[in-house]
Amino acid sequence: MIYLYVLASYFIGSIMTGYVVMRFMKGEDIRKLGSGNVGARNAGRLLGKKGFLLTAIGDVLKGMVVVLGAKYLNFSFEIQILSLIAVVIGHIWPITLKFKGGKGIATAAGGLVVLAYQPFLVFGAIFLLLLLILRSFTLAGMSAFLTVPVIYWFMDYSIRECILIFIVIALLLMAHRDNLKEKLVNKNI
């Protein structure tokens, strides 16, 4: 049952909200427009606030639904995190779009808030502080995400749980590596 659930989580992640929203609203392939990314930022540029919100909400809900489902089925905390890893992998490398998807931020955030809201609140505070200092959404977000495994560690989660959370964050960093290089070069960091 656990293996099937984790596999189903991947397929839920493979439902690309930005692609569906663009097809529904304009009948076009979002991958061929703007930045080519299927995420909310590109959807917003191409479709306005409505496109951004629909895509962001859909991507957040994927993470939330998968973790809520794992909780409902009384899976262990580690299996809940594994389902989050699977949905993020599905979002970043969806089988539905030849393994070229989004960056995973909204999906991971949705799952993390349902997984345990206390660490997420600390993460949110760190993100806002870094946003004020760095004045870059990408750098602040990625830097704040790096603190998430440490937050879990300080909140007395097990080493295995912290390692699994680190895997979620490592996936996000991998998906953002080009954006981070560009931001760091532009900021001369």
Steps between C-alpha positions, in 0.01 A plus 500: 500500500783741588681442171179559303434820694849637437466411130156668489661806661746520210213487249310771689814712478508436125170685454643831381262774607662773288476284189132419567412863583665631182330233285165585657532879485685549169521160333878528479803312637659703782833330432521686169426842648679744729777331696372158398453403865168345605499676838286776645746780422493429126123440509462838669710676238296344222151489652503769767404470866229242435744267323758549776250430779343195335842350432642581844192367680499181292870440564466565875199270519697212347742503793224552755274223367780243488616566858141525631424166333803339665388639836144377442632151424699513826834462325804578711657846489783358290254362242324837495834661412565230236165583341603868501829407332306302237255782422788751469689262269181463294469877475863555400527195271144418387447196283209692342734765349801286410665560839523880460287672762505781752731596783299339782485792746121531530450123513769458768365795701148356494626165623729648765225712654275193539788276610576714806386861522736607783823454300325663204420810707867532600598454134253775403650743751853423376389548139347842574813613685725384215272666244547832680877452506563345157217667304479196277208258520707216354806545725289557812281200423782260426704621798198459727429153361858402593410564864201263500692180591678696776165628628372142514817394682460773764135404542609148599402306191701181440817500292324284238214750475750788469685315223175441311411869536848583369424288191190713433712815525781353287246430224390866508859622489576270208196629311610860566872461436499711180290774660730505803815525290350793308387678820835448671691633199271804476533571873877433499464262795 
